[in-house]
Tab-separated table of C-alpha atoms and ligand atoms in Angstrom:
chain	number	residue	atom	x	y	z
A	1	UNK	CA	-8.560	13.992	2.082
A	2	UNK	CA	-10.779	11.340	0.524
A	3	UNK	CA	-10.359	7.986	2.219
A	4	UNK	CA	-9.558	5.120	-0.108
A	5	UNK	CA	-9.967	1.350	-0.249
A	6	UNK	CA	-7.098	-0.516	-1.929
A	7	UNK	CA	-7.679	-4.241	-2.553
A	8	UNK	CA	-4.408	-6.201	-2.515
A	9	UNK	CA	-4.390	-8.706	-5.361
A	10	UNK	CA	-2.128	-11.034	-3.371
A	11	UNK	CA	-5.269	-12.770	-2.097
A	12	UNK	CA	-7.069	-12.809	-5.465
A	13	UNK	CA	-7.530	-15.980	-7.506
A	14	UNK	CA	-4.503	-15.714	-9.816
A	15	UNK	CA	-6.011	-18.125	-12.329
A	16	UNK	CA	-8.612	-15.401	-12.945
A	17	UNK	CA	-6.582	-12.310	-12.091
A	18	UNK	CA	-8.109	-10.118	-14.787
A	19	UNK	CA	-11.676	-10.900	-13.723
A	20	UNK	CA	-10.799	-10.366	-10.069
A	21	UNK	CA	-9.339	-6.911	-10.736
A	22	UNK	CA	-12.331	-5.931	-12.859
A	23	UNK	CA	-14.674	-7.195	-10.151
A	24	UNK	CA	-13.143	-5.041	-7.393
A	25	UNK	CA	-13.039	-2.054	-9.738
A	26	UNK	CA	-16.739	-2.498	-10.412
A	27	UNK	CA	-17.346	-2.994	-6.695
A	28	UNK	CA	-16.009	0.493	-5.940
A	29	UNK	CA	-12.285	0.084	-5.129
A	30	UNK	CA	-10.197	3.254	-5.402
A	31	UNK	CA	-6.781	1.687	-6.104
A	32	UNK	CA	-5.276	-1.691	-6.932
A	33	UNK	CA	-2.501	-2.662	-4.500
A	34	UNK	CA	0.172	-4.873	-6.074
A	35	UNK	CA	2.570	-6.776	-3.779
A	36	UNK	CA	5.976	-7.408	-5.321
A	37	UNK	CA	8.210	-9.778	-3.296
A	38	UNK	CA	11.718	-10.943	-4.135
A	39	UNK	CA	12.442	-13.856	-1.773
A	40	UNK	CA	15.223	-11.794	-0.122
A	41	UNK	CA	13.698	-8.799	1.603
A	42	UNK	CA	10.775	-11.067	2.479
A	43	UNK	CA	10.702	-14.879	2.378
A	44	UNK	CA	8.035	-15.067	-0.318
A	45	UNK	CA	8.192	-14.522	-4.095
A	46	UNK	CA	5.271	-13.062	-6.018
A	47	UNK	CA	5.124	-11.061	-9.204
A	48	UNK	CA	7.241	-8.803	-11.395
A	49	UNK	CA	6.879	-6.004	-13.933
A	50	UNK	CA	5.244	-8.143	-16.635
A	51	UNK	CA	2.214	-8.635	-14.409
A	52	UNK	CA	2.025	-4.889	-13.740
A	53	UNK	CA	2.110	-4.388	-17.508
A	54	UNK	CA	-0.794	-6.800	-17.911
A	55	UNK	CA	-2.821	-5.154	-15.152
A	56	UNK	CA	-2.224	-1.746	-16.721
A	57	UNK	CA	-4.232	-2.782	-19.771
A	58	UNK	CA	-7.102	-4.087	-17.665
A	59	UNK	CA	-8.016	-1.270	-15.345
A	60	UNK	CA	-8.139	2.480	-15.236
A	61	UNK	CA	-7.675	2.509	-11.452
A	62	UNK	CA	-4.273	3.663	-10.181
A	63	UNK	CA	-1.840	0.791	-9.603
A	64	UNK	CA	-0.231	1.107	-6.168
A	65	UNK	CA	2.885	-1.034	-6.352
A	66	UNK	CA	4.387	-2.121	-3.015
A	67	UNK	CA	7.996	-3.144	-3.593
A	68	UNK	CA	9.062	-5.637	-0.923
A	69	UNK	CA	12.456	-6.063	-2.548
A	70	UNK	CA	16.100	-5.400	-1.690
A	71	UNK	CA	17.709	-2.469	-3.476
A	72	UNK	CA	14.484	-1.172	-5.000
A	73	UNK	CA	16.542	1.603	-6.624
A	74	UNK	CA	17.573	-0.982	-9.247
A	75	UNK	CA	13.979	-1.625	-10.289
A	76	UNK	CA	11.961	1.570	-9.968
A	77	UNK	CA	12.461	2.497	-13.607
A	78	UNK	CA	11.201	-0.817	-14.932
A	79	UNK	CA	8.168	-0.799	-12.627
A	80	UNK	CA	7.356	2.779	-13.645
A	81	UNK	CA	7.611	1.874	-17.326
A	82	UNK	CA	5.354	-1.137	-16.749
A	83	UNK	CA	2.584	1.267	-15.729
A	84	UNK	CA	2.784	1.752	-11.949
A	85	UNK	CA	1.068	4.971	-10.864
A	86	UNK	CA	2.161	4.880	-7.242
A	87	UNK	CA	5.239	3.066	-5.890
A	88	UNK	CA	6.312	2.455	-2.294
A	89	UNK	CA	9.792	1.434	-1.285
A	90	UNK	CA	10.773	0.059	2.110
A	91	UNK	CA	12.947	2.359	4.227
A	92	UNK	CA	14.696	-0.800	5.483
A	93	UNK	CA	15.638	-1.980	1.986
A	94	UNK	CA	16.915	1.168	0.361
A	95	UNK	CA	19.976	3.117	1.425
A	96	UNK	CA	19.777	5.842	-1.246
A	97	UNK	CA	16.251	6.567	-0.015
A	98	UNK	CA	16.071	10.271	-0.864
A	99	UNK	CA	17.570	9.803	-4.324
A	100	UNK	CA	15.210	6.935	-5.089
A	101	UNK	CA	12.173	8.956	-4.000
A	102	UNK	CA	13.404	11.802	-6.215
A	103	UNK	CA	13.861	9.350	-9.081
A	104	UNK	CA	10.251	8.148	-8.678
A	105	UNK	CA	9.039	11.708	-8.980
A	106	UNK	CA	11.111	12.223	-12.124
A	107	UNK	CA	9.469	9.090	-13.495
A	108	UNK	CA	6.064	10.739	-12.841
A	109	UNK	CA	5.136	8.166	-10.225
A	110	UNK	CA	3.610	9.126	-6.861
A	111	UNK	CA	6.361	8.212	-4.398
A	112	UNK	CA	5.727	6.557	-1.056
A	113	UNK	CA	7.817	5.029	1.700
A	114	UNK	CA	6.938	1.929	3.757
A	115	UNK	CA	7.923	1.010	7.294
A	116	UNK	CA	7.815	-2.414	8.892
A	117	UNK	CA	6.161	-2.928	12.299
A	118	UNK	CA	9.537	-2.832	14.086
A	119	UNK	CA	10.896	0.230	12.250
A	120	UNK	CA	10.759	3.515	14.127
A	121	UNK	CA	8.931	6.512	12.717
A	122	UNK	CA	12.163	8.429	13.230
A	123	UNK	CA	13.495	6.717	10.102
A	124	UNK	CA	10.921	8.712	8.153
A	125	UNK	CA	11.754	12.180	9.458
A	126	UNK	CA	14.374	12.990	6.787
A	127	UNK	CA	12.034	12.151	3.913
A	128	UNK	CA	8.532	13.126	4.997
A	129	UNK	CA	8.863	16.314	2.970
A	130	UNK	CA	9.626	14.264	-0.161
A	131	UNK	CA	6.882	11.629	-0.260
A	132	UNK	CA	3.206	11.705	-1.225
A	133	UNK	CA	2.293	8.905	1.178
A	134	UNK	CA	3.581	6.658	3.935
A	135	UNK	CA	2.577	3.013	4.108
A	136	UNK	CA	2.600	1.663	7.654
A	137	UNK	CA	2.824	-2.134	7.768
A	138	UNK	CA	0.389	-3.548	10.297
A	139	UNK	CA	1.794	-7.083	9.803
A	140	UNK	CA	5.313	-8.331	9.052
A	141	UNK	CA	5.455	-8.238	5.261
A	142	UNK	CA	5.599	-11.399	3.187
A	143	UNK	CA	2.216	-13.074	3.372
A	144	UNK	CA	-1.452	-12.269	3.240
A	145	UNK	CA	-3.933	-13.445	5.849
A	146	UNK	CA	-1.975	-12.553	9.020
A	147	UNK	CA	-3.635	-10.882	12.019
A	148	UNK	CA	-3.126	-7.134	12.444
A	149	UNK	CA	-0.509	-6.279	15.097
A	150	UNK	CA	-2.391	-3.918	17.478
A	151	UNK	CA	0.674	-1.853	18.505
A	152	UNK	CA	1.088	-0.668	14.894
A	153	UNK	CA	-2.076	1.413	15.303
A	154	UNK	CA	-0.330	3.540	17.927
A	155	UNK	CA	2.309	4.223	15.308
A	156	UNK	CA	-0.403	5.290	12.880
A	157	UNK	CA	-1.802	7.730	15.480
A	158	UNK	CA	1.646	9.187	16.131
A	159	UNK	CA	2.286	9.594	12.436
A	160	UNK	CA	-1.160	11.209	12.030
A	161	UNK	CA	-0.148	13.915	14.526
A	162	UNK	CA	3.188	14.566	12.821
A	163	UNK	CA	1.610	14.687	9.378
A	164	UNK	CA	-1.251	16.971	10.454
A	165	UNK	CA	1.195	19.343	12.074
A	166	UNK	CA	3.986	19.483	9.493
A	167	UNK	CA	3.135	17.618	6.258
A	168	UNK	CA	-0.622	17.957	5.675
A	169	UNK	CA	-0.478	16.734	2.070
A	170	UNK	CA	1.046	13.346	3.006
A	171	UNK	CA	-1.437	10.462	3.012
A	172	UNK	CA	-1.197	7.586	5.480
A	173	UNK	CA	-1.818	4.060	4.205
A	174	UNK	CA	-2.048	0.945	6.380
A	175	UNK	CA	-1.412	-2.588	5.104
A	176	UNK	CA	-2.030	-5.978	6.686
A	177	UNK	CA	-4.743	-7.780	8.601
A	178	UNK	CA	-7.481	-5.212	7.988
A	179	UNK	CA	-11.052	-6.564	7.931
A	180	UNK	CA	-14.608	-5.334	8.381
A	181	UNK	CA	-14.154	-6.254	12.075
A	182	UNK	CA	-11.246	-3.865	12.750
A	183	UNK	CA	-11.260	-1.224	10.005
A	184	UNK	CA	-12.991	1.297	12.288
A	185	UNK	CA	-9.993	1.131	14.675
A	186	UNK	CA	-7.591	1.674	11.774
A	187	UNK	CA	-9.641	4.648	10.584
A	188	UNK	CA	-9.787	6.117	14.093
A	189	UNK	CA	-6.004	5.799	14.359
A	190	UNK	CA	-5.815	8.141	11.372
A	191	UNK	CA	-5.402	6.149	8.153
A	192	UNK	CA	-6.401	7.612	4.774
A	193	UNK	CA	-5.798	4.518	2.637
A	194	UNK	CA	-6.747	0.980	3.653
A	195	UNK	CA	-5.073	-2.004	1.980
A	196	UNK	CA	-7.005	-5.274	2.260
A	197	UNK	CA	-6.174	-8.642	0.741
A	198	UNK	CA	-8.126	-11.438	2.397
A	199	UNK	CA	-10.504	-8.865	3.913
A	200	UNK	CA	-11.914	-8.348	0.399
A	201	UNK	CA	-10.904	-11.262	-1.824
A	202	UNK	CA	-11.868	-13.967	0.658
A	203	UNK	CA	-15.366	-12.525	1.071
A	204	UNK	CA	-18.277	-13.656	-1.104
A	205	UNK	CA	-19.634	-10.371	-2.344
A	206	UNK	CA	-16.970	-7.762	-3.108
A	207	UNK	CA	-19.508	-5.035	-3.725
A	208	UNK	CA	-21.216	-5.553	-0.397
A	209	UNK	CA	-17.853	-5.795	1.445
A	210	UNK	CA	-16.465	-2.609	-0.127
A	211	UNK	CA	-19.743	-0.776	0.532
A	212	UNK	CA	-19.520	-1.731	4.221
A	213	UNK	CA	-15.818	-0.827	4.433
A	214	UNK	CA	-16.420	2.606	2.876
A	215	UNK	CA	-19.264	3.334	5.257
A	216	UNK	CA	-17.160	2.321	8.235
A	217	UNK	CA	-14.141	4.472	7.306
A	218	UNK	CA	-16.297	7.477	6.575
A	219	UNK	CA	-18.310	7.103	9.804
A	220	UNK	CA	-15.252	6.551	12.034
B	301	DX5	C1	1.776	-8.305	3.081
B	301	DX5	C2	1.292	-7.480	1.913
B	301	DX5	C3	-0.125	-7.079	2.039
B	301	DX5	C4	-1.082	-8.252	2.053
B	301	DX5	C5	-2.273	-7.891	2.870
B	301	DX5	O1	3.108	-8.530	2.968
B	301	DX5	O2	2.057	-6.309	1.786
B	301	DX5	O3	-0.499	-6.132	1.059
B	301	DX5	O4	-1.501	-8.629	0.793
B	301	DX5	O5	-3.072	-9.003	2.977
B	301	DX5	P1	-4.106	-9.157	4.182
B	301	DX5	O6	-5.067	-8.034	4.059
B	301	DX5	O7	-4.694	-10.485	3.947
B	301	DX5	O8	-3.287	-9.073	5.457
B	302	ZN	ZN1	1.233	-4.697	0.460
């Protein structure tokens, strides 16, 4: 499976959001990761469907929308209509998890499930046959710029084994605290998709950073 770099716009300069997205697209990003926060599931508040709609017009890259919201089942339709290509919902925030994943597929969105650092992989067992990807949080969700929690990489390795054995089409994404300095470890643990906020947007030359990141994940 082709490994992918997904810049998280949370760390972009929002006064120039369009230019920032175009710049990472030009620099070789594979996806645009969009962090939606509701002030309930996580303490922070970010953006809603209107911003997704705006981004949709700007870029041809897939929009990977990470819903850090309570009861995501109430909002998947509106985020799909706004132009999301991929959507992840938190296992911790959604009780009708299977139905919501099924709904995403009906909406022609690639469905994914996310787990927080303290959530066991066992939570995923009933739905691994339903999702296209799993997003493993390597920080507690809510803010960019936090350090990666090392124990989450063991979880990635465990998930890698399960996926390789039983669900080979499922991709593994990792989100939080990834940088040039540690991306090789994340790749070795078994990630396919690498989400980086500050690790890209707080560097000077996006093209050079993404070139380095791609080389490191493909050499790992
Ligand atoms: C955290 C978000 C992440 C965040 C990553 O709650 O889900 O996508 O933007 O930012 P960095 O790479 O700075 O940890
Ligand atoms: Zn995210």
